[in-house]
Coordinates of C-alpha atoms and ligand atoms in Angstrom, one line a residue:
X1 CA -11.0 7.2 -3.8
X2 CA -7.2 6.7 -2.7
X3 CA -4.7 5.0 -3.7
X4 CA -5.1 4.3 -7.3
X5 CA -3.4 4.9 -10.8
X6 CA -5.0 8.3 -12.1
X7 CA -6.2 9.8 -15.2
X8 CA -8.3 8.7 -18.1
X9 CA -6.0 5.9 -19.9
X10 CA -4.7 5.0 -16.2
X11 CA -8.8 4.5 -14.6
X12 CA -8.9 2.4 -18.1
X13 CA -6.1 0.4 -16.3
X14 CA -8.2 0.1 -13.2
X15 CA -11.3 -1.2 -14.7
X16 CA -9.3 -3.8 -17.3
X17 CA -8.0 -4.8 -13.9
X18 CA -11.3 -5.4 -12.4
X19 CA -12.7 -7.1 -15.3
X20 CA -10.0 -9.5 -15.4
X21 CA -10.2 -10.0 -11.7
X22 CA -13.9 -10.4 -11.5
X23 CA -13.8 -13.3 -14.3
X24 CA -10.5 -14.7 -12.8
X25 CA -12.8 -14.9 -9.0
X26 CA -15.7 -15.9 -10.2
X27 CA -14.1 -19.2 -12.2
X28 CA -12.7 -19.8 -9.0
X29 CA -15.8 -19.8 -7.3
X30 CA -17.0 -22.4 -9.7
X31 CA -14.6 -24.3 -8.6
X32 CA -14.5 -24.3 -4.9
X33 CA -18.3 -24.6 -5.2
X34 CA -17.6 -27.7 -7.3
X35 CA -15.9 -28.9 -3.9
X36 CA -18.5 -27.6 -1.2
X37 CA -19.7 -31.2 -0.8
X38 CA -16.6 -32.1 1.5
X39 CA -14.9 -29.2 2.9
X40 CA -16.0 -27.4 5.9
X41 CA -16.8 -23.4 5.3
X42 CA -13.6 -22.2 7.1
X43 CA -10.6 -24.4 4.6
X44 CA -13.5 -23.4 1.9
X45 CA -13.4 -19.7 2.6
X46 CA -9.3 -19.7 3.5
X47 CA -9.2 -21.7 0.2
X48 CA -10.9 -19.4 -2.3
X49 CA -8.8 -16.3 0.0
X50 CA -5.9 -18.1 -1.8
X51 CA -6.8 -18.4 -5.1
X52 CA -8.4 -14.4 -5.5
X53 CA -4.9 -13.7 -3.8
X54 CA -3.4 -15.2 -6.8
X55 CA -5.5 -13.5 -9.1
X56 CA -4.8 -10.5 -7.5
X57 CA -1.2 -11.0 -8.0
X58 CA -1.8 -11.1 -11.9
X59 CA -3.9 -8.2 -12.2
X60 CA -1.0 -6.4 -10.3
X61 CA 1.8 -8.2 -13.1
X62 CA -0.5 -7.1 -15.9
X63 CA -1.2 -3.4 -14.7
X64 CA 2.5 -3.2 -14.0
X65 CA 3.3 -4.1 -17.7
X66 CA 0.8 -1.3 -19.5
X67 CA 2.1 1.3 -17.2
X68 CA 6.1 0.5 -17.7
X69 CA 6.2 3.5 -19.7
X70 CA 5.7 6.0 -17.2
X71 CA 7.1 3.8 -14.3
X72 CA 10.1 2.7 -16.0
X73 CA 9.5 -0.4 -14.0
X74 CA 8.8 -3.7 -16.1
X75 CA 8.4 -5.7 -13.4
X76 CA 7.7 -6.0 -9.2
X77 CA 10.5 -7.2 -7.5
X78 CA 9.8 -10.8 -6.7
X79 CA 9.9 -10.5 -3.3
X80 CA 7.4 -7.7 -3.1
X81 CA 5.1 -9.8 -4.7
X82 CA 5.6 -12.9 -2.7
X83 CA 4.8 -10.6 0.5
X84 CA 2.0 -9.4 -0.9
X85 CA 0.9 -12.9 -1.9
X86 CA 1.4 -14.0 1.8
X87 CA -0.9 -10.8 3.7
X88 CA -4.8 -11.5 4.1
X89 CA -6.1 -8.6 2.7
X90 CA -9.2 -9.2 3.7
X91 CA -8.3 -9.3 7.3
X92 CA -8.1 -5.1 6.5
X93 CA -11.5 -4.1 5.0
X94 CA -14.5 -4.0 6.9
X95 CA -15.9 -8.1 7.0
X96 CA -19.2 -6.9 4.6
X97 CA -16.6 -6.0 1.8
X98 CA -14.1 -9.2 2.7
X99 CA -15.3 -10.4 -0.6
X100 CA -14.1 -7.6 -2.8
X101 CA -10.6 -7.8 -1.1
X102 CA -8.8 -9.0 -3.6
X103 CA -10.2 -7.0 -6.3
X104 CA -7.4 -4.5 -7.7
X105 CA -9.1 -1.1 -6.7
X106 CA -9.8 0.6 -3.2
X107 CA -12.0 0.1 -1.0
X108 CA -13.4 2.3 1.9
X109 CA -12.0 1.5 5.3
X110 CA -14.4 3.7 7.0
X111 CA -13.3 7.6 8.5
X112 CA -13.7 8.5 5.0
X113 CA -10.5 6.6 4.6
X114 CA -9.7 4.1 1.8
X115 CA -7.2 0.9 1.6
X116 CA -4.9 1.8 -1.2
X117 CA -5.4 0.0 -4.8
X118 CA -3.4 -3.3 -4.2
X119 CA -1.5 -2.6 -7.7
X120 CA -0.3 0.9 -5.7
X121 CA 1.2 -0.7 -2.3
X122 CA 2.8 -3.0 -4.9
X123 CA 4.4 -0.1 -7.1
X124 CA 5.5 2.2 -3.8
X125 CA 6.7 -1.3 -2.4
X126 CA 9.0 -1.9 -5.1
X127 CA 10.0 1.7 -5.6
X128 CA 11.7 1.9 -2.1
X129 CA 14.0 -1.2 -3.1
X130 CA 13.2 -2.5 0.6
X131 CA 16.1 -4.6 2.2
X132 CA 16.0 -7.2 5.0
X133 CA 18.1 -4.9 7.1
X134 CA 16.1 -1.8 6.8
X135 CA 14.3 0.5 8.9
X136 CA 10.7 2.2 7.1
X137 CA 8.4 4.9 7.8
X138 CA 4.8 5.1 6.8
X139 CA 3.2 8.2 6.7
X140 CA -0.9 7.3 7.0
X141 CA -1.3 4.2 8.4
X142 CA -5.2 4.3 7.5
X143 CA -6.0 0.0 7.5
X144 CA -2.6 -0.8 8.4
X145 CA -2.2 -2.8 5.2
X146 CA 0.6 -1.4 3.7
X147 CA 2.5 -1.6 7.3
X148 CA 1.9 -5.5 7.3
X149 CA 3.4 -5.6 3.4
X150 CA 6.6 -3.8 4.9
X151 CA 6.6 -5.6 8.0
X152 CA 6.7 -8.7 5.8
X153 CA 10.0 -7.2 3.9
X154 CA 12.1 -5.4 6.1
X155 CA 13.2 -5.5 10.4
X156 CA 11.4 -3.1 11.8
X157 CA 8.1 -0.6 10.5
X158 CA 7.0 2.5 12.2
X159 CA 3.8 3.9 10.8
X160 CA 1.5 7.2 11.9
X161 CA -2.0 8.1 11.2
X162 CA -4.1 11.4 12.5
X163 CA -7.3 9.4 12.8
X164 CA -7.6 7.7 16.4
X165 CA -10.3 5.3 15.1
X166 CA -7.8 3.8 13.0
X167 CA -4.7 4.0 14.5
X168 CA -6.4 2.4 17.1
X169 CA -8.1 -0.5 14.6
X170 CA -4.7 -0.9 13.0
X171 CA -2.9 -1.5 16.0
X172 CA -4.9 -4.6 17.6
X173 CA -5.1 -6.1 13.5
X174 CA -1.5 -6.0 13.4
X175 CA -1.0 -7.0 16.5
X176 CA -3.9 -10.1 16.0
X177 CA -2.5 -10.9 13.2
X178 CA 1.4 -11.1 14.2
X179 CA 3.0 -8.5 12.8
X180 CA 5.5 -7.8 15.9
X181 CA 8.0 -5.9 14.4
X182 CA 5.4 -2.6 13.0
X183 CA 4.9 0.1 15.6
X184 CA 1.7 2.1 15.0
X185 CA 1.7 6.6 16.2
X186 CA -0.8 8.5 16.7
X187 CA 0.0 11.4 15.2
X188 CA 0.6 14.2 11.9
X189 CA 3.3 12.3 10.3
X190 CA 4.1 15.2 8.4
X191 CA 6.4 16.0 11.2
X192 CA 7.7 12.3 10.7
X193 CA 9.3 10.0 13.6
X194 CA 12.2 12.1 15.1
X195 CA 12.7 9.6 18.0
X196 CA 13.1 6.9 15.3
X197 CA 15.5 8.1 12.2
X198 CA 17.0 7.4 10.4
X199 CA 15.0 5.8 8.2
X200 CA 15.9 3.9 4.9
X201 CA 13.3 4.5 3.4
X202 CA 9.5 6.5 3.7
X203 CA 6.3 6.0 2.4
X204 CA 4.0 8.4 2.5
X205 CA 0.4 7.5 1.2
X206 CA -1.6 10.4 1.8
X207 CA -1.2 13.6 -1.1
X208 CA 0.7 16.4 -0.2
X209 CA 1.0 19.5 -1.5
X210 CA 5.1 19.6 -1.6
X211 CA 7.4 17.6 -0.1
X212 CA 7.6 17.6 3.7
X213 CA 11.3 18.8 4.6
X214 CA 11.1 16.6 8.3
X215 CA 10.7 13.6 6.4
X216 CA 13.6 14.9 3.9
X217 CA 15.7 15.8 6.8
X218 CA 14.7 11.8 8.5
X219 CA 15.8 9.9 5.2
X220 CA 19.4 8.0 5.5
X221 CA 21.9 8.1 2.7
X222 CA 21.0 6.1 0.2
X223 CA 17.3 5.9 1.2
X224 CA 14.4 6.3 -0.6
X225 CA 10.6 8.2 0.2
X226 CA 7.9 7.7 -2.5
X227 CA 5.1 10.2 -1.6
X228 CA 2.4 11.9 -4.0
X229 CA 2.7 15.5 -4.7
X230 CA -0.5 17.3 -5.5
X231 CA -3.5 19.1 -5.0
X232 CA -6.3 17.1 -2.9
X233 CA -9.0 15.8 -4.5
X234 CA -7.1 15.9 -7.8
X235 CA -4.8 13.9 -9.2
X236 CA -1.3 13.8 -8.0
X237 CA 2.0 12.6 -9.1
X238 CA 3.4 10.1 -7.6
X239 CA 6.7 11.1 -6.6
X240 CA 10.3 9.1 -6.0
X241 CA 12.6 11.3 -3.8
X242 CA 16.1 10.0 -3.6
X243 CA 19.0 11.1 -1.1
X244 CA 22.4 9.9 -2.3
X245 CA 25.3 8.7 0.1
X246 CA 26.6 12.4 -0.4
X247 CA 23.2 13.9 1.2
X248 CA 22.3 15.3 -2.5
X249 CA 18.7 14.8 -3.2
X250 CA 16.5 14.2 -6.7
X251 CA 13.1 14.0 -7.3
X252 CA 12.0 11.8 -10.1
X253 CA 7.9 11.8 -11.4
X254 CA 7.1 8.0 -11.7
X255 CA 3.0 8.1 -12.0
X256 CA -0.6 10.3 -11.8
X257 CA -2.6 9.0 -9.3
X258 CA -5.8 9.9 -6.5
X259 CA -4.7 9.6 -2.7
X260 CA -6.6 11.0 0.2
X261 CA -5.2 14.4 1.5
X262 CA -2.5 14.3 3.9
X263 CA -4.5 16.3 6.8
X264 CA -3.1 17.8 10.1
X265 CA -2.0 21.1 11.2
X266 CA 1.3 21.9 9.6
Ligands
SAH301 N1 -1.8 3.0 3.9 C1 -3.2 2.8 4.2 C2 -4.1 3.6 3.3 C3 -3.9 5.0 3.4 S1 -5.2 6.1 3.2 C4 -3.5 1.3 4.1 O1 -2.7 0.5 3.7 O2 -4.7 1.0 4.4 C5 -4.4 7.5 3.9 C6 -4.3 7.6 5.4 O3 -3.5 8.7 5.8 C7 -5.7 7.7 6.1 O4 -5.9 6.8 7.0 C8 -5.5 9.1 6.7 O5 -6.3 9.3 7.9 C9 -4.1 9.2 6.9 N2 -3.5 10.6 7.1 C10 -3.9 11.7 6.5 N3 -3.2 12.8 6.9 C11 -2.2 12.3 7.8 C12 -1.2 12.9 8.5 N4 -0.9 14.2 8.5 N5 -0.5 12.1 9.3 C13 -0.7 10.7 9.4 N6 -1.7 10.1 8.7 C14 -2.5 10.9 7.9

């Protein structure tokens, strides 16, 4: 599992989450069933998309709220959440689990790979204070989810991933689905984008066992990487690295959590 709030109170968050989404979908599925006589499947399908999105968005609200203590954030920044309200999530999971998409947990992506928990993309999201103007880095581009959610907020996205398979299967979704302005790399991104920085901010969503000093070194002034630190296969920290207009940095411990390992040779 990757991608999701940690520990035991925090996997008591995930499954309050679930519950709530699960009774949130299926009343909605009452209701769009209600209105099967007249709609053709495809407005039908796009139309109950909609209203898990929706739910989706509260379970993210709610989780946010019970883990403000650690976080010390109260609240998404609105326009995160309207970007994530606008990306088809279900467009990134494999079509057999198109139905959970929307559920505030993981799923597998295939590549032993997982599509982080949607109340995670919305946390690191809102952690790098993403502007209009900026330029991001993704470190582990995995469904290419996360890249659409930044592509949504800011110019211009560069994202790596080691796997071919899904660099490859990230590229053509992104690229079906519009999102002109993300450029996906093959490659170890622990090494970053050297051809690309500065960057205002980096998101790493793999775990790492320290911080990587190229991505460090590729951070602006005034930029932000969010990244979490840990052993693999155990939970991390989620960790907020700042670099300050002098070039000073400080590291600040926001949240546990589980990621994937961040692989590759370095
Ligand atoms: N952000 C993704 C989910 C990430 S799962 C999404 O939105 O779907 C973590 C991803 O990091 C996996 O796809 C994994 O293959 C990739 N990864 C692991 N180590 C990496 C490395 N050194 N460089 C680039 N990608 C890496």
């Amino acid at each position: 599992m990757t991608g999701t709030v940690a520990n035991t109170s925090a996997s008591g968050f995930h499954f309050g989450a679930r519950t709530h989404g699960q009774f949130t979908r299926r009343r909605f599925l009452a209701a769009a069933s209600a209105a099967a006589v007249s709609l053709p499947t495809s407005v039908r399908a796009a139309a109950s998309y909609t209203g898990m999105r929706r739910a989706m968005l509260a379970d993210i609200a709610g989780l946010t709220a019970r883990t403000a203590a650690s976080t010390g954030v109260t609240e998404i920044d609105p326009k995160v959440m309207d970007a994530i309200g606008r990306v088809l999530r279900h467009e990134f999971v494999p079509p057999e689990l198109a139905g959970s998409a929307y559920e505030n947990r993981p799923l597998r992506i295939g590549y032993g790979q997982t599509i982080s928990q949607p109340y995670i993309v919305a946390l690191m999201t809102h952690l790098i204070a993403p502007e209009t103007h900026h330029r991001v880095l993704e470190v582990g581009t995995g469904s290419g989810y996360q890249a659409a959610i930044l592509a949504e907020l800011v110019d211009r996205v560069h994202t790596i991933e080691i796997v071919p398979g899904l660099a490859l299967e990230a590229t053509e979704r992104l690229s079906r689905l519009g999102y002109e302005n993300v450029e996906v790399r093959l490659g170890d991104g622990y090494f970053g984008w050297p051809a690309a920085e500065p960057f205002n901010a980096i998101v790493v969503t793999a775990a790492a066992s320290h911080i990587p000093p190229p991505l460090v070194t590729q951070l602006a002034p005034e930029g932000a990487l969010v990244i979490p630190v840990g052993q693999p296969f155990s939970v991390q920290m989620l960790v907020l690295v700042r670099k300050h207009a002098d070039g000073q940095v400080s590291v600040h411990q926001i949240l546990p959590v589980r990621f994937v390992p961040l692989t590759g040779g370095h």
